[in-house]
Structure formats: structure tokens, C-alpha cells
Coordinates of C-alpha atoms in Angstrom, one line a residue:
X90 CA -49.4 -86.8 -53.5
X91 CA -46.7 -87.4 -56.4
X92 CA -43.3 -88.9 -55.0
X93 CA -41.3 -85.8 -54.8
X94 CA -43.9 -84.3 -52.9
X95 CA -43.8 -87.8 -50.5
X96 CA -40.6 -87.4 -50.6
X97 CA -39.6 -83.8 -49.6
X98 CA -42.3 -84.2 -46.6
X99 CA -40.3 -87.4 -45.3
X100 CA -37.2 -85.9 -45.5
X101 CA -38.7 -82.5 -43.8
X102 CA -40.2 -85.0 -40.9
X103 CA -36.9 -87.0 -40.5
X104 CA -34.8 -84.2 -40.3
X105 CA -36.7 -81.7 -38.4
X106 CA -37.0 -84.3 -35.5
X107 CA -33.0 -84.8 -35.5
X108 CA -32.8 -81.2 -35.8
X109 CA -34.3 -81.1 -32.1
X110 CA -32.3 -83.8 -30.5
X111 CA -28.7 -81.5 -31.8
X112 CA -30.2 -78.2 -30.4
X113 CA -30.4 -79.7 -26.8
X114 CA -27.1 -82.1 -27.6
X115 CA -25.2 -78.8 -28.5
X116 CA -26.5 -76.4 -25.8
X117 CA -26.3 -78.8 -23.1
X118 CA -22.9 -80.4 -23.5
X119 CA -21.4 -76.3 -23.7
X120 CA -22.9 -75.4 -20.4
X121 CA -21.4 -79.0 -19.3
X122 CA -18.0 -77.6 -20.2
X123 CA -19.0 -74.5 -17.9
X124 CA -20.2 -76.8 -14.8
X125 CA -17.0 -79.3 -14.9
X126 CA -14.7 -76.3 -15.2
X127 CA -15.8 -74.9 -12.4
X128 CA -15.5 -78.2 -10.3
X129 CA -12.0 -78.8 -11.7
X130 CA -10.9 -75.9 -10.1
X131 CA -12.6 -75.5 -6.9
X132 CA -13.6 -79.6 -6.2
X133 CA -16.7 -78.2 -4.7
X134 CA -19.0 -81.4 -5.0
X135 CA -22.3 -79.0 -5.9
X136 CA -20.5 -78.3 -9.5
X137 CA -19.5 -82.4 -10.0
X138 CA -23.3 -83.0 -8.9
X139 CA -24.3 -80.7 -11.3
X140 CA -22.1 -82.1 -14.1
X141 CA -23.2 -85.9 -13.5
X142 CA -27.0 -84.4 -13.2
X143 CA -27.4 -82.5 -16.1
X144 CA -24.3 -85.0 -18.2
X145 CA -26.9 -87.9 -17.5
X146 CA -29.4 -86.0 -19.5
X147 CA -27.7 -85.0 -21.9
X148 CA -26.2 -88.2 -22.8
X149 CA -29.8 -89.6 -22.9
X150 CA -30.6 -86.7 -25.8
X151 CA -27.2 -87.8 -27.4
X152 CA -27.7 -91.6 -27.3
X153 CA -30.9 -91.4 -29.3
X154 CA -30.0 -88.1 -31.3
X155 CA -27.6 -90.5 -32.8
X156 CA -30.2 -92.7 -34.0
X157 CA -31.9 -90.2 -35.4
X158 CA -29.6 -89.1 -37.6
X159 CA -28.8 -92.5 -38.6
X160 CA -32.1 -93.1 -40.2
X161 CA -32.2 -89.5 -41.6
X162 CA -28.9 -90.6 -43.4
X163 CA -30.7 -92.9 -45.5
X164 CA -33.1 -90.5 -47.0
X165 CA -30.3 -89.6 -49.5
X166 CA -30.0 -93.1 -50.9
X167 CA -33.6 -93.6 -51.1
X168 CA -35.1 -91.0 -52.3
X169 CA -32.4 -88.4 -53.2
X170 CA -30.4 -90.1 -55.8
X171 CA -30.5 -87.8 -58.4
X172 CA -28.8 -85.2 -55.4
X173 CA -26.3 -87.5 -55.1
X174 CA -25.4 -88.0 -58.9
X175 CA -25.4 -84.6 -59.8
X176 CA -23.9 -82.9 -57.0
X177 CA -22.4 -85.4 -54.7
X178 CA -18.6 -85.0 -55.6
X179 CA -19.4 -81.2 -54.2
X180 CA -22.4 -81.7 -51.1
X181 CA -20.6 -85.0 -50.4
X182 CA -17.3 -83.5 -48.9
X183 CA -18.3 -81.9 -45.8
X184 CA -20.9 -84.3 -45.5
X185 CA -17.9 -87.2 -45.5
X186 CA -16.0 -84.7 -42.6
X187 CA -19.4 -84.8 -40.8
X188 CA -19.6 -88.5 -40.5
X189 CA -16.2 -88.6 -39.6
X190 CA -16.3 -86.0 -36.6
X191 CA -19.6 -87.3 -35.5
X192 CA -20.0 -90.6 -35.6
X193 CA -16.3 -91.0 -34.8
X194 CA -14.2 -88.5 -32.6
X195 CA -17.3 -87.2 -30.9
X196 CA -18.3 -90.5 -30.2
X197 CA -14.7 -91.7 -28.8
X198 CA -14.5 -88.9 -26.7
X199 CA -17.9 -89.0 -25.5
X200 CA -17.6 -92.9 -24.4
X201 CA -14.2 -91.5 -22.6
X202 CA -15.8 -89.3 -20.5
X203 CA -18.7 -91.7 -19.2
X204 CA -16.4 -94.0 -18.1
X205 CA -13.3 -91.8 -17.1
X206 CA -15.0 -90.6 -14.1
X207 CA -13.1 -91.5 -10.5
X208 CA -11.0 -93.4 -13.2
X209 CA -9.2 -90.5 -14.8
X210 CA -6.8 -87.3 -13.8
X211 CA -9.5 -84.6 -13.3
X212 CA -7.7 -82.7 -16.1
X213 CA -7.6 -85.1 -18.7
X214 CA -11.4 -85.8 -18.2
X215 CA -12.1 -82.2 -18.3
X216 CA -10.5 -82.1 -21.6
X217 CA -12.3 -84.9 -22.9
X218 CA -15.8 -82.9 -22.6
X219 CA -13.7 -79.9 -23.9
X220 CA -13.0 -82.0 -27.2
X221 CA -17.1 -83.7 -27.2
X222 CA -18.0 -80.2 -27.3
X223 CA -15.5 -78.8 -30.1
X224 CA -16.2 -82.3 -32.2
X225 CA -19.9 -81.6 -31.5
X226 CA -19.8 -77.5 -32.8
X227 CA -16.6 -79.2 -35.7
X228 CA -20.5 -81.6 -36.7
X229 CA -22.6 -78.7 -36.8
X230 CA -19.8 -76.8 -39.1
X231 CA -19.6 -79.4 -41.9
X232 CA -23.7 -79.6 -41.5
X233 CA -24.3 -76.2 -42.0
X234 CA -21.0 -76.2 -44.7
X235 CA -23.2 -78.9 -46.9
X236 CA -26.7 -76.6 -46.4
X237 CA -24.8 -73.4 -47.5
X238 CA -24.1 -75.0 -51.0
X239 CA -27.8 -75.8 -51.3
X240 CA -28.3 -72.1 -50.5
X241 CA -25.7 -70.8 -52.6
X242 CA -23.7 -73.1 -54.5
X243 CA -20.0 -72.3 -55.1
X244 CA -16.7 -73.7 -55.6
X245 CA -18.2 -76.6 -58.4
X246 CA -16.7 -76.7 -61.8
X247 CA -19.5 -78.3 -64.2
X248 CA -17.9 -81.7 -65.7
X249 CA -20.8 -82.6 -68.4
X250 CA -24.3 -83.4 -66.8
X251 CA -22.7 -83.2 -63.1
X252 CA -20.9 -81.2 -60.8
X253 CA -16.8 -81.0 -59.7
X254 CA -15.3 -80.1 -56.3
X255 CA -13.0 -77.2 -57.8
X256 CA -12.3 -74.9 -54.8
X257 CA -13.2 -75.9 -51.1
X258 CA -12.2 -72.9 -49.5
X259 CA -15.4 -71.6 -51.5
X260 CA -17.8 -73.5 -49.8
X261 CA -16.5 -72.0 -46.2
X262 CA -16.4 -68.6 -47.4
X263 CA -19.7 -69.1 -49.0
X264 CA -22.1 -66.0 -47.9
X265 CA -24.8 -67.9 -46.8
X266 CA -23.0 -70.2 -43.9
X267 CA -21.0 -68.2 -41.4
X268 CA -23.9 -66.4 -40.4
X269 CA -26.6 -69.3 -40.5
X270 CA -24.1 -71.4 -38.5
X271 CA -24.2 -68.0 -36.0
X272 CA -27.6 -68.5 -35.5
X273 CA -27.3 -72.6 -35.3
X274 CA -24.9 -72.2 -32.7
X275 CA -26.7 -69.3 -30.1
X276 CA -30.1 -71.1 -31.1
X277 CA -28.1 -74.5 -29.3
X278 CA -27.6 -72.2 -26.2
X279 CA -30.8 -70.9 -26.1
X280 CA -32.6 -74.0 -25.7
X281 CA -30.1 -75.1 -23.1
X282 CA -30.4 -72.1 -21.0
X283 CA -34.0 -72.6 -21.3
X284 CA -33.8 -76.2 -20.3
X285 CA -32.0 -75.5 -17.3
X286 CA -34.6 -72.6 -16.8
X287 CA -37.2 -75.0 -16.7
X288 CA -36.2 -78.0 -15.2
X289 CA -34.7 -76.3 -11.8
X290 CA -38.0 -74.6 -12.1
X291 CA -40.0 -77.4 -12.0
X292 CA -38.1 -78.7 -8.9
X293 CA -39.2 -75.6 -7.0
X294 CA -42.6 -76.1 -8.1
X295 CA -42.1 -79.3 -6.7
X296 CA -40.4 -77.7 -3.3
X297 CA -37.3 -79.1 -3.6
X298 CA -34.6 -79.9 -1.1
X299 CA -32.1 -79.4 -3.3
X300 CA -32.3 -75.1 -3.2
X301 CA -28.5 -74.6 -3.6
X302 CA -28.4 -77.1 -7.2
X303 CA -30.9 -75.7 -8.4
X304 CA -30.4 -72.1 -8.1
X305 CA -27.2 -72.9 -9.8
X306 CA -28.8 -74.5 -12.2
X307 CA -31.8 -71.4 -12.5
X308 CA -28.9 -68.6 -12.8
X309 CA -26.9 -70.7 -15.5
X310 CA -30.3 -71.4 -17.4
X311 CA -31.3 -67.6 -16.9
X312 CA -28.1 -65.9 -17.8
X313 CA -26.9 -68.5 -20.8
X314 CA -30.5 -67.0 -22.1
X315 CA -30.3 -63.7 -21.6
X316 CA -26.7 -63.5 -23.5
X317 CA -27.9 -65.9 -26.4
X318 CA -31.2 -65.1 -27.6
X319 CA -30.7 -61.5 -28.4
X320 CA -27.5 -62.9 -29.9
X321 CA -29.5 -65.5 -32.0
X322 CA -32.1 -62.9 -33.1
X323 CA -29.6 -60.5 -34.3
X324 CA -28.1 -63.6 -36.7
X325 CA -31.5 -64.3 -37.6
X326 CA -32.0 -60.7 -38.7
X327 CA -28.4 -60.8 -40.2
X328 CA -29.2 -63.5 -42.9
X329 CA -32.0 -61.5 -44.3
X330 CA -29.0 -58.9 -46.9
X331 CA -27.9 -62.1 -48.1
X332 CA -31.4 -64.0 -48.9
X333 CA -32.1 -60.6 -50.7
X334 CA -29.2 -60.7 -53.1
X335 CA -28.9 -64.1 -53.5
X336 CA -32.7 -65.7 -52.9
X337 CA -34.7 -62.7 -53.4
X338 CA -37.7 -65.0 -53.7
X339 CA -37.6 -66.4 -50.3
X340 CA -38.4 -62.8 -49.3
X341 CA -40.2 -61.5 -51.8
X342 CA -43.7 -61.9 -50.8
X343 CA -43.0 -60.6 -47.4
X344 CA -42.6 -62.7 -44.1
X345 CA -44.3 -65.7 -44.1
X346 CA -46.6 -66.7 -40.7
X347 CA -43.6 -69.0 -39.9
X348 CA -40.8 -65.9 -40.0
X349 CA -43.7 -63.9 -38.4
X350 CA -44.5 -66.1 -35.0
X351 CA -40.3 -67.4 -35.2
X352 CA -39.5 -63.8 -34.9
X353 CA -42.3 -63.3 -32.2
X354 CA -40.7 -66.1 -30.0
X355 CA -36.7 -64.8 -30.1
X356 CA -38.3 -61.4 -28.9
X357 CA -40.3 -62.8 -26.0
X358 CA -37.4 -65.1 -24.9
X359 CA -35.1 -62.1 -25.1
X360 CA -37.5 -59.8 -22.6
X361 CA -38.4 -62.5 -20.3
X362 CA -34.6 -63.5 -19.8
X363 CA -33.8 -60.0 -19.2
X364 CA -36.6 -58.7 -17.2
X365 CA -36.2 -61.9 -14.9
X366 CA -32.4 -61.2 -14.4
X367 CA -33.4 -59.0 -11.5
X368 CA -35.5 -61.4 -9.7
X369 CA -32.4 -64.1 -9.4
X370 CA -31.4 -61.4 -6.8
X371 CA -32.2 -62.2 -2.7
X372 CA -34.1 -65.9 -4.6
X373 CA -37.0 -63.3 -5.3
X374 CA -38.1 -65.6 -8.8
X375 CA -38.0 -68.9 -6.5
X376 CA -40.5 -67.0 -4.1
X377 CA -43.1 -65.8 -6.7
X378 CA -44.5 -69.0 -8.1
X379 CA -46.4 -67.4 -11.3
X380 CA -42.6 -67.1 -12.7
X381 CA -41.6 -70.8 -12.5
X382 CA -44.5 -71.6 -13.9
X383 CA -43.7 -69.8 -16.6
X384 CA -41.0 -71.0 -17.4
X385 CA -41.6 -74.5 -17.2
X386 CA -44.3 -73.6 -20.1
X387 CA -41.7 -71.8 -22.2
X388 CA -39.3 -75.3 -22.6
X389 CA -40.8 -76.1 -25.9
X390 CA -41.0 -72.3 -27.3
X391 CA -37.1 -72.2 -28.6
X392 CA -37.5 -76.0 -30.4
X393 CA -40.6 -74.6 -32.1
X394 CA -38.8 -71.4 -33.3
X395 CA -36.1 -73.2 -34.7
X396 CA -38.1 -75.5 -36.4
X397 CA -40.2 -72.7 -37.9
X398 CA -36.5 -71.0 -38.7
X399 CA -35.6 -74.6 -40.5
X400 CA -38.6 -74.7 -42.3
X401 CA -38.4 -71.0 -43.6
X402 CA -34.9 -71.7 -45.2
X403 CA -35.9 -74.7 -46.7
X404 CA -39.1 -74.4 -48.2
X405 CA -38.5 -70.7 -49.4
X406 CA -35.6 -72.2 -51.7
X407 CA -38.1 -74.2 -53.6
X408 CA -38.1 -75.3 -56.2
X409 CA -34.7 -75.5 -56.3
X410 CA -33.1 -78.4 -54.5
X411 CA -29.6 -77.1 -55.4
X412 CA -30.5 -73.7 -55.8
X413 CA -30.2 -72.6 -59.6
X414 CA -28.7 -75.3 -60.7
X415 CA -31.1 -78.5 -59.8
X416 CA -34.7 -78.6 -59.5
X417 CA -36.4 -80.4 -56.7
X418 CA -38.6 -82.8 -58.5
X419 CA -34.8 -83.5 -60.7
X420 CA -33.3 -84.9 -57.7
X421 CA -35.9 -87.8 -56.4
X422 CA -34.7 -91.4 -57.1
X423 CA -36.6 -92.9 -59.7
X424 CA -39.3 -95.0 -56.9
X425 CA -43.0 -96.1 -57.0
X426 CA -44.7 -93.6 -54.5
X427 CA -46.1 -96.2 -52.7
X428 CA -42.7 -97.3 -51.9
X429 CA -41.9 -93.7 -50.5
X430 CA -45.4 -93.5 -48.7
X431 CA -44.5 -97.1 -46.7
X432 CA -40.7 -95.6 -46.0
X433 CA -42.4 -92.5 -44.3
X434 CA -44.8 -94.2 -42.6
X435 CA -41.7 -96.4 -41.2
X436 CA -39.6 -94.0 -40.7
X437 CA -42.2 -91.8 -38.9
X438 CA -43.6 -93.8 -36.7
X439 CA -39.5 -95.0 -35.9
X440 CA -39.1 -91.1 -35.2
X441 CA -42.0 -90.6 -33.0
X442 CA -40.8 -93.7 -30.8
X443 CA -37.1 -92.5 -30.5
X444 CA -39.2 -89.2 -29.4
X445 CA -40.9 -90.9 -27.2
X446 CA -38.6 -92.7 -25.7
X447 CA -36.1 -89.9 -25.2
X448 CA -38.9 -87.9 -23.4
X449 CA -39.4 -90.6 -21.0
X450 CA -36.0 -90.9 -20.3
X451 CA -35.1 -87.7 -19.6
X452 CA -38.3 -86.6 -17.7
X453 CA -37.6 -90.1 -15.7
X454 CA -34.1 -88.4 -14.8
X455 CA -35.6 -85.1 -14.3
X456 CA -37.7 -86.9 -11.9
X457 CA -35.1 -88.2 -10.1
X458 CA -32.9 -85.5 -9.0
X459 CA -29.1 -85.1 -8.4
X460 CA -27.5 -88.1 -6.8
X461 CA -27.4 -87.1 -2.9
X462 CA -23.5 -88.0 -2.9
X463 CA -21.1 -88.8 -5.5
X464 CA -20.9 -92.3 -6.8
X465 CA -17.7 -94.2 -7.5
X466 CA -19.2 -95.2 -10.7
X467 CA -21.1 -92.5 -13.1
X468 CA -24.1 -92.6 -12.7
X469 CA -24.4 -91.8 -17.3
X470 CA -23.1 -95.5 -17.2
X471 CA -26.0 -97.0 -14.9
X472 CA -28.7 -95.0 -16.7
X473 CA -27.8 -96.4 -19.8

């Protein structure tokens, strides 16, 4: 393999991975909002249970989502250099606003609310999760902002052998963001409402004691997925107008077995959400076992489908890096690629740890259960 092909595979590996830690990060920390809402008006101690339970978990996912994206962030100095000459006054921006919500506000506010419980006004600490969650959506935004000019680049004046910021208005009225950030967003819900689904069905498996949490927890996971995942299939099907006027190629040659099984998945979620709506009636899922089983099983399905999603967008704009205007093989820094080769390997096997690790964590927590009672001190601080 030649060094753009070295280097488009790392950068695919690297950011795929993040890519899973934010779908869990973004569709958890929403159905948070939803769980300390609900205890900030009625104090019932099942919904604060339920916040610290699944909050502990998802501040796990956040904690090493966070280094994730740190190391995918070098990929554009390493190998991407030509990107970042010829298009960085443009791709740069949102990218800039990105780093600055994430790494920043979401991060403050975050660290507020893991250590404002019992130590804060019950409203104010609500509305700290409230702004984690907007600062977390405000990172996907600027994300998805920066992709859409790959897509479809606008607002750029060309200045010589590189590329101006002339109108950034253009870039969030660009055709190919609203409705790919759409199907980012209700793609973040689906997974959650499929990790609830399939963690409070594992407990059942397990006979819990704790029937009251976790059927809360089972009708959230059930009802979040029934609403989102037709939702996320009807952006999916959205987006293909726009590829067709603006990257007929991608769609040229007819779906790809990516498109094919991605499409397959959102359309199984969908009827399997909505057929088991039914049984959340009288606890009627809780007494068939076959059901929990399943959907235990079907935690990993909406993480594969959006990878395969990812991967369609991506690879059908080749070989344009910035599509039209700059070629893919244009873009790579000017390294040996053995020096690319040894940065994949690195960062690889760096990736698979932080997967590793973050699976271990959170099945340790799943394991473990709600807290029986309330603790003075969060129990997100003591985990980590």
C-alpha cells in the first residue's frame, strides 16, 4: 500500500472508532436530560437513581470518547497537510468552534455536574446537563458543518493555489449538512434507546431485583426507539436527491452492500421497536424471555449501521478529498509510508485499548446495578 492509501485507512480506523464513542455520548446524555427532569419535578428517588445509574455510564463513554478524538485530531497534521494548506482557512472554522464547544464548554459543564450533586440547587444542576447536552449537539453541528464542505464545498473564494473563507453563512446553508446532521442526531438516539433496551434487558435475564428501574429504563429504551429510527431512516432516505445532483457518482452504480445491509438494519430496528410497543403493556416483554434476549443481541446493530452509513459517505466521494476541487492523493503530507504504516499501527492498537477499556468499564457498571440508596457523594466521581 502507497501512503495515501496508508493514510486514508488510518484516518478511516481512527475516526470510525470516535465515531462510536459520540453516538452513545449524544444519545445517552439526551435521555439523561429526560430522567433528571423528571426527578426535578417530582423528587421521586427511582428517576435520581436512574440519572446517577445510567450518568455513571455515560460519563465512562465520555471520558474516553474524549481521548479518542484527541488522537484522531492529529491525523490532520500528520498525514493531511496538504488539506490543511489548501483548504484550511475554509474547513478550519467550524473545526476551531468545535474544539472550542467541546473540549471547553462541554467539558466545564460536564465537570459541574459530577460534582454539583447534593452540592448544588436542584435547578441549577439540572440546567447544567441541559447545557452538556446543547454543547454536546452545538460539537456535532460544527462536525457535521466541516464534513458538509468536503461534500459540497461552498462559501470559498479561490486566493491563488488555496482557498478563502468568503461567506460562512454558506457553509450552514450548505445542501448537504442539515439533513446529514438529521440523521447524526436521531442515529445518537437510536443507539441510546437501544442501549437502555438492552441493558435493563440483560438485568431481567439476570432476574433482577430492581423490576421498577428497569422497566423504566425498558420503556424509555423502547419508546426513544420507536420515535427515532423511523425518524433516522427517513433522513437517510432524504440525503439521497442531494447526492444525486450534487455526487451523482456516489449513487451511480446502485447501492453498495454497505447502503444495502445499513438500510436493512434501520428497517428491522424500526419493526422490532414498534411491534414490541405492545408487549411493554401488563410487563408482558419482561415475562417472555425470547424478547430480552433479543434485544440484548441487537446492542451492537445501530453502531454497525452507522458505521456502514459513515463509510458510504466517505468512500463514495472518492477520489475527491475536497470534492471537485482537491484530489485525495493531493492532500497527504509529504511522509515515508513506513512512517504512516508505524503511526497506524500506534494509533490502532491505542484505539483498540481505549475500546477495550471503555467496554470493561461500562460492562463493570452495568454489572453493578443502581446504587440501593442515594449517596451524598456521586457515585460518577468514585467511579472515575
Amino acid at each position: 500500500m502507497n501512503a495515501s492509501d496508508l493514510a486514508r485507512v488510518q484516518f478511516a480506523t481512527t475516526t470510525s472508532f470516535h465515531f462510536l464513542f459520540v453516538l452513545l455520548t449524544l444519545g445517552l446524555v439526551t435521555l439523561l436530560a429526560i430522567m433528571q427532569t423528571r426527578f426535578t419535578l417530582t423528587r421521586a428517588p427511582v428517576h435520581e437513581r436512574m440519572t446517577r445509574f445510567w450518568g455513571r455510564i455515560y460519563v465512562i463513554n465520555y471520558a474516553l470518547g474524549i481521548a479518542t478524538g484527541i488522537v484522531m485530531e492529529f491525523q490532520f497534521g500528520l498525514n493531511w497537510s496538504g488539506l490543511a494548506t489548501y483548504a484550511g482557512d475554509v474547513f478550519g472554522a467550524p473545526l476551531a468552534l468545535e474544539t472550542l464547544v467541546a473540549f471547553f464548554l462541554e467539558s466545564t459543564f460536564l465537570g459541574l455536574w459530577i460534582f454539583g450533586w447534593g452540592r448544588l440547587n436542584r435547578w441549577v444542576h439540572l440546567a447544567l446537563l441541559y447545557l452538556t447536552a446543547l454543547t454536546a449537539y452545538a460539537s456535532a453541528f460544527w462536525i457535521m458543518a466541516a464534513n458538509g464542505f468536503l461534500q459540497h464545498p461552498v462559501g470559498y473564494r479561490v486566493d491563488g493555489n488555496v482557498l478563502r473563507l468568503e461567506d460562512f453563512s454558506a457553509l450552514l446553508s450548505n445542501p448537504t449538512f442539515g439533513t446529514a446532521l438529521m440523521h447524526v442526531v436521531f442515529a445518537s438516539l437510536t443507539v441510546g434507546g437501544v442501549f437502555l433496551t438492552g441493558v435493563s434487558a440483560y438485568h431481567f435475564i439476570k432476574r433482577t431485583t430492581e423490576m421498577d428501574f428497569f422497566r423504566r429504563s425498558l420503556r424509555m429504551g423502547v419508546i426513544t426507539t420507536a420515535l427515532a429510527t423511523p425518524a433516522l431512516v427517513g433522513a437517510g432516505f432524504a440525503q439521497f436527491p442531494i447526492l444525486k445532483e450534487f455526487q451523482p457518482g456516489k449513487l451511480a452504480a446502485g447501492p453498495g452492500p454497505a447502503l444495502g445491509f445499513m438500510i436493512m438494519i434501520g428497517m428491522t430496528l424500526t419493526t422490532v421497536s414498534w411491534l414490541t410497543l405492545p408487549l411493554l403493556v401488563k410487563d408482558l416483554v419482561i415475562r417472555m424471555r425470547f424478547p430480552l434476549y433479543l434485544m440484548v443481541i441487537g446492542i451492537p446493530l445501530p453502531f454497525v449501521a452507522a458505521i456502514l452509513g459513515w463509510v458510504f459517505r466517505e468512500v463514495g466521494r472518492q477520489p475527491w478529498l475536497v470534492y471537485g476541487l482537491l484530489r485525495t492523493d493531493e492532500a497527504v503530507s509529504h511522509v515515508d509510508s513506513s512512517q504512516i504504516l508505524l503511526s497506524l499501527v500506534v494509533f490502532s492498537s491505542l484505539f483498540v485499548l481505549l475500546a477495550c477499556v471503555d467496554w470493561a468499564l461500562i460492562a463493570r457498571a452495568v454489572r453493578r446495578g443502581p446504587d440501593v440508596t442515594p449517596a451524598p457523594v456521586s457515585p460518577l466521581v468514585v467511579t472515575l
